[in-house]
Amino acid sequence: MECYKKKEMLKIAAALAEAGRFTARELRSPGALEMLAQCQESALLLGNALENRYFDTDFRKQAQSLVRILEEYCENLYELSIHLSDEKVCQGLIGKIQRQLLRLREGIRQELPDDRKEIVFLPYKASMWDSLESVWKAAAEDETCDAYVIPIPYYDRNPDGSFRETRYEGDQYPSYVPVTDYRDYDFEKRRPDAIYIHNPYDNCNFVTSVHPFFYSKNLKRFTELLVYIPYFVLDEIKPEDKEAVEGMKHFCTSPGIMNADKIIVQSENIRQIYINVLTKELGNTKEARTYWKNKISGLGSPKFDKIMTTGKEKLDVPEEWLAKIRKPDGSWKKIIFYNTSVSSLLHDSEKQLKKIENTIEAFKTVSEDIVLLWRPHPLTESTLVSMRPGWQETYKAIRDRYIREGWGIYDDTADMNRAIALSDAYYGDWSSIVYLYQKTGKSIMIQNPDVLMD
């Protein structure tokens, strides 16, 4: 049975009060009995809700008192149903009913505790958790709020778009994050006050898909506030830069954007771009602009929060990594964060794979003083299987040889921020990680696949 909250009970009580404003004359209409039956059904629903929510709590007595009001109300409804032709009796019963409904609403409002807010966070890739973490921390520290982190299952896609095996990364989150199994949380029953997502694509991603139950269009059924925060950050382009806006406007029109009640982006500039693009999508009217202005906030990205709070001295560095980082005298080698993106692989797979192989070989020659920390995009292999299946084996051969030789670090963990904090400089493809890395003030060099190292 659905567990109604106080605010939902107040809505039912308000609806009963509205329905109870009938007159004796209206009770002589053909639909009077059906109307009274509907009122009784709503009263029974509210009574059951009060029992389910409060009878095992310190507010048992208050709830019992309210249930008695509902029982008396139902008795009066029955009396009405058998005296519809007696206007004088009906007038008296109507007065009693209206007073009962007033006592009911005031009793719920004043005698029952205010609801604790229930907020749910639905990450799917553990490596993208940083896009929600600081918001979750704020909710978890709020004494009036219950915050749940519920990692959700997802699928890689085959070239034909069908789903492969189910993936679930609930065991890869930081130890300080309490994880709730998605199978143990009943969305229909719990109806959280807010749901936060970072995957906006629903069925429109060619590489992966979250389980269809967690598509944004479905989640809207279970909450009054669906909030979307992007799992990525973008270059800080200006709204008037038409060419740059053209290159990123596809981020603005995904299903999650359309279905969300609130959207939080990294800055006011990006907010204005979203507003402009989406206003145009909805006909470029004044009403559309007002709608999107109210819906989108440029409060900043939690990914920036994570970068700024992750210090090198706080890192949990695996011993296997330390063995490659330390020199014989105990000092550390320079650490280069090597990032390879899926977009570069899709643009020209052959050229990009040659560049990756060449880069690895070049850094191998200086491995006594420099350690390469290669962190490919987490969806690299899934993307190749789905969109460039002919190059999957070549990529795997390069990756496996690098891991087997053991002189560098291969980072396929969920914690990207550790790689950013640990490294001394960035080398690799242009991607959203560059915008995060810029916050550190450390050196950045973008690789050119047309130029191979000697």
CSV table of C-alpha atoms in Angstrom, one decimal:
chain,number,residue,atom,x,y,z
A,1,MET,CA,0.0,0.0,0.0
A,2,GLU,CA,1.2,3.5,-0.9
A,3,CYS,CA,2.7,5.4,2.1
A,4,TYR,CA,1.2,8.9,1.9
A,5,LYS,CA,3.0,11.8,3.5
A,6,LYS,CA,1.5,14.6,5.5
A,7,LYS,CA,1.4,17.0,2.5
A,8,GLU,CA,-0.5,14.3,0.4
A,9,MET,CA,-2.9,13.7,3.3
A,10,LEU,CA,-3.6,17.5,3.4
A,11,LYS,CA,-4.4,17.4,-0.3
A,12,ILE,CA,-6.9,14.6,0.2
A,13,ALA,CA,-8.5,16.4,3.2
A,14,ALA,CA,-8.7,19.6,1.1
A,15,ALA,CA,-10.4,17.7,-1.7
A,16,LEU,CA,-12.9,16.3,0.8
A,17,ALA,CA,-13.6,19.8,2.1
A,18,GLU,CA,-14.2,21.0,-1.4
A,19,ALA,CA,-16.5,18.1,-2.2
A,20,GLY,CA,-18.3,18.7,1.1
A,21,ARG,CA,-19.6,22.1,0.0
A,22,PHE,CA,-22.7,20.6,-1.5
A,23,THR,CA,-26.2,21.9,-0.8
A,24,ALA,CA,-29.3,20.0,0.1
A,25,ARG,CA,-30.6,20.8,-3.4
A,26,GLU,CA,-27.6,19.3,-5.1
A,27,LEU,CA,-28.1,16.1,-3.1
A,28,ARG,CA,-31.4,15.6,-4.9
A,29,SER,CA,-29.5,15.4,-8.3
A,30,PRO,CA,-29.1,12.0,-10.0
A,31,GLY,CA,-25.4,11.7,-9.3
A,32,ALA,CA,-25.7,12.4,-5.5
A,33,LEU,CA,-25.2,8.8,-4.3
A,34,GLU,CA,-22.2,8.3,-6.5
A,35,MET,CA,-20.7,11.5,-5.2
A,36,LEU,CA,-21.2,10.4,-1.6
A,37,ALA,CA,-19.7,7.0,-2.4
A,38,GLN,CA,-16.6,8.7,-3.8
A,39,CYS,CA,-16.3,10.9,-0.7
A,40,GLN,CA,-16.4,7.7,1.5
A,41,GLU,CA,-13.8,6.0,-0.6
A,42,SER,CA,-11.4,9.0,-0.2
A,43,ALA,CA,-12.1,9.0,3.6
A,44,LEU,CA,-11.2,5.3,3.8
A,45,LEU,CA,-8.1,6.0,1.9
A,46,LEU,CA,-7.0,8.8,4.2
A,47,GLY,CA,-7.9,6.7,7.3
A,48,ASN,CA,-5.7,3.8,6.1
A,49,ALA,CA,-2.9,6.3,5.3
A,50,LEU,CA,-3.0,7.7,8.8
A,51,GLU,CA,-2.9,4.2,10.3
A,52,ASN,CA,0.0,3.1,8.1
A,53,ARG,CA,2.1,6.1,8.7
A,54,TYR,CA,1.5,7.0,12.4
A,55,PHE,CA,0.1,4.1,14.4
A,56,ASP,CA,3.6,2.8,15.2
A,57,THR,CA,5.0,6.2,16.1
A,58,ASP,CA,4.8,8.7,18.9
A,59,PHE,CA,1.9,10.3,17.1
A,60,ARG,CA,-0.4,7.4,17.4
A,61,LYS,CA,-3.0,9.2,19.6
A,62,GLN,CA,-3.2,12.1,17.3
A,63,ALA,CA,-3.7,9.8,14.3
A,64,GLN,CA,-6.4,7.8,16.1
A,65,SER,CA,-8.3,11.0,16.9
A,66,LEU,CA,-8.2,12.0,13.2
A,67,VAL,CA,-9.4,8.5,12.2
A,68,ARG,CA,-12.3,8.8,14.6
A,69,ILE,CA,-13.3,12.1,12.8
A,70,LEU,CA,-13.2,10.2,9.5
A,71,GLU,CA,-15.4,7.4,10.9
A,72,GLU,CA,-17.9,9.9,12.1
A,73,TYR,CA,-17.7,11.6,8.7
A,74,CYS,CA,-18.5,8.3,7.0
A,75,GLU,CA,-21.4,7.7,9.3
A,76,ASN,CA,-22.8,11.1,8.4
A,77,LEU,CA,-22.3,10.4,4.7
A,78,TYR,CA,-24.4,7.2,5.1
A,79,GLU,CA,-27.1,9.1,7.0
A,80,LEU,CA,-27.2,11.6,4.1
A,81,SER,CA,-27.6,8.8,1.5
A,82,ILE,CA,-30.7,7.5,3.2
A,83,HIS,CA,-32.3,10.9,3.8
A,84,LEU,CA,-31.7,12.6,0.5
A,85,SER,CA,-35.4,13.6,0.2
A,86,ASP,CA,-35.5,15.3,3.6
A,87,GLU,CA,-34.0,18.7,3.1
A,88,LYS,CA,-34.1,19.6,6.9
A,89,VAL,CA,-32.2,16.5,7.9
A,90,CYS,CA,-29.7,17.0,5.0
A,91,GLN,CA,-29.0,20.6,6.1
A,92,GLY,CA,-28.2,19.5,9.6
A,93,LEU,CA,-25.9,16.7,8.4
A,94,ILE,CA,-24.1,19.0,5.9
A,95,GLY,CA,-23.3,21.4,8.7
A,96,LYS,CA,-21.8,18.5,10.8
A,97,ILE,CA,-19.8,17.3,7.8
A,98,GLN,CA,-18.3,20.7,7.1
A,99,ARG,CA,-17.3,21.1,10.7
A,100,GLN,CA,-15.7,17.6,10.8
A,101,LEU,CA,-13.7,18.3,7.6
A,102,LEU,CA,-12.5,21.6,9.1
A,103,ARG,CA,-11.3,19.8,12.2
A,104,LEU,CA,-9.7,17.1,10.1
A,105,ARG,CA,-7.6,19.5,8.0
A,106,GLU,CA,-6.6,21.5,11.1
A,107,GLY,CA,-5.7,18.4,13.0
A,108,ILE,CA,-3.5,17.0,10.2
A,109,ARG,CA,-1.8,20.4,9.8
A,110,GLN,CA,-1.2,21.2,13.5
A,111,GLU,CA,-1.0,17.8,15.3
A,112,LEU,CA,1.0,15.7,12.9
A,113,PRO,CA,4.8,16.3,12.4
A,114,ASP,CA,6.0,17.9,9.2
A,115,ASP,CA,7.4,15.5,6.7
A,116,ARG,CA,11.1,14.9,6.5
A,117,LYS,CA,12.2,15.5,3.0
A,118,GLU,CA,13.2,12.3,1.1
A,119,ILE,CA,15.8,12.9,-1.7
A,120,VAL,CA,17.0,10.2,-4.0
A,121,PHE,CA,20.2,10.3,-6.1
A,122,LEU,CA,20.4,8.0,-9.1
A,123,PRO,CA,24.0,7.7,-10.5
A,124,TYR,CA,24.6,4.9,-12.9
A,125,LYS,CA,28.4,5.1,-13.6
A,126,ALA,CA,30.4,5.2,-10.4
A,127,SER,CA,33.0,7.3,-12.2
A,128,MET,CA,30.4,10.0,-12.7
A,129,TRP,CA,29.3,10.2,-9.0
A,130,ASP,CA,31.3,13.4,-8.6
A,131,SER,CA,28.6,15.2,-10.6
A,132,LEU,CA,26.2,14.6,-7.7
A,133,GLU,CA,28.4,14.2,-4.6
A,134,SER,CA,28.5,17.7,-3.2
A,135,VAL,CA,24.7,18.0,-3.5
A,136,TRP,CA,24.2,14.6,-1.8
A,137,LYS,CA,26.6,15.7,1.0
A,138,ALA,CA,24.5,18.8,1.7
A,139,ALA,CA,21.3,16.8,1.7
A,140,ALA,CA,22.9,14.1,4.0
A,141,GLU,CA,24.0,16.8,6.5
A,142,ASP,CA,20.5,18.4,6.6
A,143,GLU,CA,18.8,17.2,9.8
A,144,THR,CA,15.3,17.5,8.1
A,145,CYS,CA,16.2,15.4,5.2
A,146,ASP,CA,16.7,11.7,4.4
A,147,ALA,CA,19.1,11.2,1.4
A,148,TYR,CA,19.4,8.0,-0.5
A,149,VAL,CA,22.2,7.1,-3.0
A,150,ILE,CA,20.7,4.4,-5.3
A,151,PRO,CA,23.1,3.3,-8.1
A,152,ILE,CA,21.0,2.1,-11.0
A,153,PRO,CA,21.7,-0.7,-13.5
A,154,TYR,CA,22.6,0.0,-17.1
A,155,TYR,CA,23.4,-1.8,-20.3
A,156,ASP,CA,26.0,-1.5,-23.0
A,157,ARG,CA,24.5,-1.6,-26.5
A,158,ASN,CA,25.2,-3.9,-29.4
A,159,PRO,CA,25.7,-2.3,-32.9
A,160,ASP,CA,22.0,-2.9,-33.6
A,161,GLY,CA,21.0,-1.0,-30.5
A,162,SER,CA,19.9,-4.0,-28.5
A,163,PHE,CA,21.0,-4.4,-24.9
A,164,ARG,CA,24.0,-6.5,-23.8
A,165,GLU,CA,24.4,-7.8,-20.2
A,166,THR,CA,23.3,-5.8,-17.2
A,167,ARG,CA,25.9,-3.7,-15.5
A,168,TYR,CA,25.7,-2.5,-11.9
A,169,GLU,CA,28.5,-0.5,-10.1
A,170,GLY,CA,26.9,-0.2,-6.7
A,171,ASP,CA,30.1,-1.7,-5.1
A,172,GLN,CA,32.4,0.9,-6.6
A,173,TYR,CA,31.4,4.0,-4.6
A,174,PRO,CA,33.5,5.6,-1.9
A,175,SER,CA,33.3,3.9,1.5
A,176,TYR,CA,31.7,7.0,3.1
A,177,VAL,CA,28.7,6.8,0.7
A,178,PRO,CA,25.9,4.6,2.0
A,179,VAL,CA,24.4,2.8,-1.0
A,180,THR,CA,20.9,1.6,-1.2
A,181,ASP,CA,20.1,-1.3,-3.6
A,182,TYR,CA,17.7,-0.2,-6.3
A,183,ARG,CA,15.7,-3.4,-5.7
A,184,ASP,CA,15.1,-2.4,-2.1
A,185,TYR,CA,13.5,1.0,-2.8
A,186,ASP,CA,9.9,1.2,-3.8
A,187,PHE,CA,9.5,4.4,-5.8
A,188,GLU,CA,5.8,4.0,-6.2
A,189,LYS,CA,5.3,3.6,-2.5
A,190,ARG,CA,7.9,6.1,-1.3
A,191,ARG,CA,7.4,8.9,-3.8
A,192,PRO,CA,10.5,10.9,-2.9
A,193,ASP,CA,10.3,14.7,-2.7
A,194,ALA,CA,13.1,15.0,-5.2
A,195,ILE,CA,15.1,12.7,-7.5
A,196,TYR,CA,18.5,13.8,-8.9
A,197,ILE,CA,19.8,12.3,-12.1
A,198,HIS,CA,23.0,12.9,-14.2
A,199,ASN,CA,22.0,10.8,-17.3
A,200,PRO,CA,19.6,12.7,-19.5
A,201,TYR,CA,19.5,10.4,-22.5
A,202,ASP,CA,16.7,7.9,-21.8
A,203,ASN,CA,16.7,5.7,-24.9
A,204,CYS,CA,18.7,8.1,-27.1
A,205,ASN,CA,22.3,7.0,-26.3
A,206,PHE,CA,23.9,4.7,-28.9
A,207,VAL,CA,26.5,3.3,-26.5
A,208,THR,CA,24.7,2.7,-23.2
A,209,SER,CA,21.3,2.9,-21.6
A,210,VAL,CA,20.1,2.9,-18.1
A,211,HIS,CA,17.4,0.4,-17.3
A,212,PRO,CA,14.2,1.8,-18.9
A,213,PHE,CA,12.5,2.0,-15.5
A,214,PHE,CA,14.9,4.9,-14.8
A,215,TYR,CA,14.3,6.9,-17.9
A,216,SER,CA,13.4,10.4,-17.0
A,217,LYS,CA,10.0,10.2,-18.5
A,218,ASN,CA,9.2,7.4,-16.1
A,219,LEU,CA,10.8,8.9,-13.0
A,220,LYS,CA,8.5,11.9,-13.3
A,221,ARG,CA,5.6,9.6,-12.2
A,222,PHE,CA,7.1,9.2,-8.7
A,223,THR,CA,8.2,12.7,-7.7
A,224,GLU,CA,7.2,16.3,-7.9
A,225,LEU,CA,10.8,17.5,-8.4
A,226,LEU,CA,13.0,15.7,-11.0
A,227,VAL,CA,16.4,17.5,-11.0
A,228,TYR,CA,19.1,17.0,-13.8
A,229,ILE,CA,22.7,17.9,-13.3
A,230,PRO,CA,25.1,17.1,-16.2
A,231,TYR,CA,27.7,14.5,-15.6
A,232,PHE,CA,30.1,16.6,-17.7
A,233,VAL,CA,31.4,20.2,-17.8
A,234,LEU,CA,31.7,22.3,-21.0
A,235,ASP,CA,34.1,25.0,-22.2
A,236,GLU,CA,33.0,28.4,-20.9
A,237,ILE,CA,31.8,29.8,-24.2
A,238,LYS,CA,29.8,33.0,-24.5
A,239,PRO,CA,26.1,32.9,-25.5
A,240,GLU,CA,26.9,35.2,-28.5
A,241,ASP,CA,29.5,32.8,-30.0
A,242,LYS,CA,27.2,31.2,-32.6
A,243,GLU,CA,29.7,28.7,-33.9
A,244,ALA,CA,30.6,27.4,-30.4
A,245,VAL,CA,26.9,27.2,-29.4
A,246,GLU,CA,26.1,25.3,-32.5
A,247,GLY,CA,28.7,22.7,-31.5
A,248,MET,CA,27.2,22.1,-28.1
A,249,LYS,CA,23.4,22.7,-28.5
A,250,HIS,CA,22.8,18.9,-28.7
A,251,PHE,CA,23.5,18.8,-24.9
A,252,CYS,CA,20.5,21.1,-24.4
A,253,THR,CA,17.8,19.1,-26.0
A,254,SER,CA,18.0,15.5,-24.5
A,255,PRO,CA,14.9,13.9,-23.0
A,256,GLY,CA,16.2,14.5,-19.4
A,257,ILE,CA,16.2,18.2,-20.1
A,258,MET,CA,12.7,18.2,-21.4
A,259,ASN,CA,11.4,16.0,-18.5
A,260,ALA,CA,13.2,17.6,-15.6
A,261,ASP,CA,11.5,20.0,-13.3
A,262,LYS,CA,14.9,21.7,-12.5
A,263,ILE,CA,18.2,21.8,-14.4
A,264,ILE,CA,21.5,22.9,-12.7
A,265,VAL,CA,24.3,23.8,-15.0
A,266,GLN,CA,27.9,25.0,-14.4
A,267,SER,CA,27.6,28.8,-14.9
A,268,GLU,CA,25.4,31.7,-15.9
A,269,ASN,CA,26.9,31.7,-19.4
A,270,ILE,CA,26.0,28.0,-20.0
A,271,ARG,CA,22.6,28.7,-18.4
A,272,GLN,CA,21.9,31.4,-20.9
A,273,ILE,CA,22.9,29.2,-23.8
A,274,TYR,CA,20.5,26.5,-22.6
A,275,ILE,CA,17.7,29.0,-22.3
A,276,ASN,CA,18.4,30.4,-25.8
A,277,VAL,CA,18.5,27.0,-27.5
A,278,LEU,CA,15.5,25.7,-25.7
A,279,THR,CA,13.4,28.8,-26.2
A,280,LYS,CA,14.0,28.5,-29.9
A,281,GLU,CA,13.0,24.8,-29.8
A,282,LEU,CA,9.6,25.8,-28.2
A,283,GLY,CA,8.8,28.5,-30.8
A,284,ASN,CA,10.9,31.4,-29.6
A,285,THR,CA,8.0,32.9,-27.6
A,286,LYS,CA,8.2,35.1,-24.5
A,287,GLU,CA,6.3,32.4,-22.6
A,288,ALA,CA,8.9,29.8,-23.6
A,289,ARG,CA,11.8,32.0,-22.5
A,290,THR,CA,10.2,32.6,-19.1
A,291,TYR,CA,9.5,28.8,-18.7
A,292,TRP,CA,13.2,27.9,-19.3
A,293,LYS,CA,14.5,30.8,-17.2
A,294,ASN,CA,12.5,29.5,-14.2
A,295,LYS,CA,13.6,25.9,-14.9
A,296,ILE,CA,17.4,26.3,-15.4
A,297,SER,CA,19.9,27.5,-12.7
A,298,GLY,CA,23.6,28.3,-13.2
A,299,LEU,CA,24.6,27.3,-9.7
A,300,GLY,CA,27.8,25.5,-10.7
A,301,SER,CA,28.9,21.9,-11.2
A,302,PRO,CA,29.5,19.6,-8.2
A,303,LYS,CA,32.4,18.3,-10.3
A,304,PHE,CA,34.2,21.6,-9.6
A,305,ASP,CA,33.4,21.2,-5.9
A,306,LYS,CA,35.1,17.8,-5.9
A,307,ILE,CA,38.2,19.0,-7.7
A,308,MET,CA,38.7,21.9,-5.3
A,309,THR,CA,38.3,19.6,-2.2
A,310,THR,CA,40.5,16.7,-3.3
A,311,GLY,CA,43.9,17.3,-2.0
A,312,LYS,CA,47.0,15.2,-2.9
A,313,GLU,CA,47.7,14.6,0.8
A,314,LYS,CA,44.3,13.0,1.3
A,315,LEU,CA,44.5,10.5,-1.5
A,316,ASP,CA,44.4,6.8,-1.1
A,317,VAL,CA,47.0,5.7,-3.6
A,318,PRO,CA,47.2,1.9,-4.3
A,319,GLU,CA,50.5,0.3,-3.4
A,320,GLU,CA,50.8,-1.1,-6.9
A,321,TRP,CA,50.8,2.5,-8.1
A,322,LEU,CA,53.2,3.7,-5.5
A,323,ALA,CA,55.7,1.0,-6.6
A,324,LYS,CA,55.8,2.6,-10.0
A,325,ILE,CA,55.8,6.2,-8.8
A,326,ARG,CA,58.6,6.0,-6.3
A,327,LYS,CA,62.2,6.2,-7.4
A,328,PRO,CA,64.9,4.1,-5.7
A,329,ASP,CA,65.8,7.0,-3.5
A,330,GLY,CA,62.2,7.4,-2.3
A,331,SER,CA,61.4,10.5,-4.2
A,332,TRP,CA,58.5,10.6,-6.7
A,333,LYS,CA,58.6,10.6,-10.4
A,334,LYS,CA,56.6,13.1,-12.3
A,335,ILE,CA,53.1,11.8,-13.1
A,336,ILE,CA,51.4,12.5,-16.4
A,337,PHE,CA,47.7,12.1,-16.6
A,338,TYR,CA,47.1,10.6,-20.1
A,339,ASN,CA,43.5,11.0,-21.0
A,340,THR,CA,42.0,9.4,-24.2
A,341,SER,CA,38.4,10.2,-25.2
A,342,VAL,CA,35.8,8.3,-27.1
A,343,SER,CA,35.0,11.2,-29.5
A,344,SER,CA,38.6,11.1,-30.8
A,345,LEU,CA,38.4,7.4,-31.4
A,346,LEU,CA,35.1,7.7,-33.2
A,347,HIS,CA,36.4,10.6,-35.4
A,348,ASP,CA,39.3,8.6,-36.8
A,349,SER,CA,39.9,5.2,-35.1
A,350,GLU,CA,42.9,4.2,-37.0
A,351,LYS,CA,44.8,7.4,-36.6
A,352,GLN,CA,43.9,7.7,-32.9
A,353,LEU,CA,44.9,4.2,-32.0
A,354,LYS,CA,48.3,4.8,-33.7
A,355,LYS,CA,48.7,7.9,-31.6
A,356,ILE,CA,47.9,6.1,-28.4
A,357,GLU,CA,50.4,3.3,-29.2
A,358,ASN,CA,53.0,5.9,-30.1
A,359,THR,CA,52.5,7.9,-26.9
A,360,ILE,CA,52.8,4.8,-24.8
A,361,GLU,CA,56.1,3.9,-26.5
A,362,ALA,CA,57.5,7.4,-26.1
A,363,PHE,CA,56.7,7.6,-22.4
A,364,LYS,CA,58.1,4.1,-21.9
A,365,THR,CA,61.6,5.4,-22.9
A,366,VAL,CA,61.5,8.0,-20.0
A,367,SER,CA,59.8,5.8,-17.4
A,368,GLU,CA,62.8,6.1,-15.0
A,369,ASP,CA,61.8,9.7,-14.4
A,370,ILE,CA,58.2,10.0,-15.6
A,371,VAL,CA,55.3,7.7,-15.0
A,372,LEU,CA,52.3,7.6,-17.3
A,373,LEU,CA,48.9,7.4,-15.7
A,374,TRP,CA,46.7,6.3,-18.6
A,375,ARG,CA,43.0,6.7,-17.9
A,376,PRO,CA,40.8,6.1,-21.0
A,377,HIS,CA,37.2,7.2,-21.0
A,378,PRO,CA,35.2,4.6,-19.0
A,379,LEU,CA,33.0,3.8,-22.0
A,380,THR,CA,35.8,3.4,-24.5
A,381,GLU,CA,35.4,-0.4,-25.1
A,382,SER,CA,31.6,-0.2,-25.0
A,383,THR,CA,31.7,2.5,-27.6
A,384,LEU,CA,34.0,0.6,-29.9
A,385,VAL,CA,31.8,-2.5,-29.6
A,386,SER,CA,28.7,-0.5,-30.4
A,387,MET,CA,30.0,1.9,-33.0
A,388,ARG,CA,33.4,0.8,-34.2
A,389,PRO,CA,33.5,-3.0,-33.7
A,390,GLY,CA,36.2,-3.5,-36.3
A,391,TRP,CA,38.7,-1.6,-34.0
A,392,GLN,CA,37.9,-3.2,-30.7
A,393,GLU,CA,40.6,-5.9,-30.9
A,394,THR,CA,43.3,-3.4,-31.9
A,395,TYR,CA,42.5,-1.3,-28.9
A,396,LYS,CA,42.4,-4.2,-26.6
A,397,ALA,CA,45.8,-5.4,-27.8
A,398,ILE,CA,47.4,-1.9,-27.1
A,399,ARG,CA,45.7,-1.7,-23.7
A,400,ASP,CA,46.6,-5.3,-22.7
A,401,ARG,CA,50.3,-4.9,-23.7
A,402,TYR,CA,50.6,-1.7,-21.7
A,403,ILE,CA,49.1,-3.4,-18.6
A,404,ARG,CA,51.2,-6.5,-19.1
A,405,GLU,CA,54.5,-4.6,-19.4
A,406,GLY,CA,53.7,-2.9,-16.0
A,407,TRP,CA,55.9,0.2,-16.1
A,408,GLY,CA,53.0,2.6,-16.2
A,409,ILE,CA,49.7,3.0,-14.4
A,410,TYR,CA,46.4,1.9,-16.0
A,411,ASP,CA,43.5,3.6,-14.2
A,412,ASP,CA,40.1,2.0,-14.8
A,413,THR,CA,38.7,2.9,-11.3
A,414,ALA,CA,35.7,5.0,-10.6
A,415,ASP,CA,37.7,7.8,-9.1
A,416,MET,CA,38.8,10.3,-11.8
A,417,ASN,CA,39.5,13.0,-9.2
A,418,ARG,CA,42.3,11.0,-7.7
A,419,ALA,CA,44.1,10.9,-11.1
A,420,ILE,CA,43.7,14.7,-11.4
A,421,ALA,CA,44.9,15.4,-7.9
A,422,LEU,CA,47.8,12.9,-8.1
A,423,SER,CA,49.2,13.9,-11.4
A,424,ASP,CA,51.7,16.8,-12.2
A,425,ALA,CA,50.4,17.6,-15.7
A,426,TYR,CA,47.8,16.6,-18.2
A,427,TYR,CA,48.4,15.2,-21.7
A,428,GLY,CA,45.8,13.8,-24.0
A,429,ASP,CA,42.6,14.5,-25.9
A,430,TRP,CA,40.5,17.6,-25.6
A,431,SER,CA,37.6,16.6,-23.4
A,432,SER,CA,35.5,17.9,-20.5
A,433,ILE,CA,38.3,16.7,-18.2
A,434,VAL,CA,40.4,19.6,-19.5
A,435,TYR,CA,37.9,22.1,-18.1
A,436,LEU,CA,38.2,20.4,-14.7
A,437,TYR,CA,42.0,20.1,-14.9
A,438,GLN,CA,42.2,23.9,-15.6
A,439,LYS,CA,40.9,24.5,-12.0
A,440,THR,CA,44.1,22.9,-10.6
A,441,GLY,CA,46.4,25.4,-12.4
A,442,LYS,CA,48.7,22.6,-13.5
A,443,SER,CA,50.1,22.3,-17.1
A,444,ILE,CA,47.9,21.0,-19.9
A,445,MET,CA,49.0,19.8,-23.3
A,446,ILE,CA,46.5,18.5,-25.9
A,447,GLN,CA,47.8,15.7,-28.1
A,448,ASN,CA,47.7,15.9,-31.9
A,449,PRO,CA,47.0,12.6,-33.6
A,450,ASP,CA,48.7,13.9,-36.8
A,451,VAL,CA,52.0,14.2,-35.0
A,452,LEU,CA,53.8,11.1,-33.7
A,453,MET,CA,56.7,11.3,-31.2
A,454,ASP,CA,60.1,10.1,-32.1
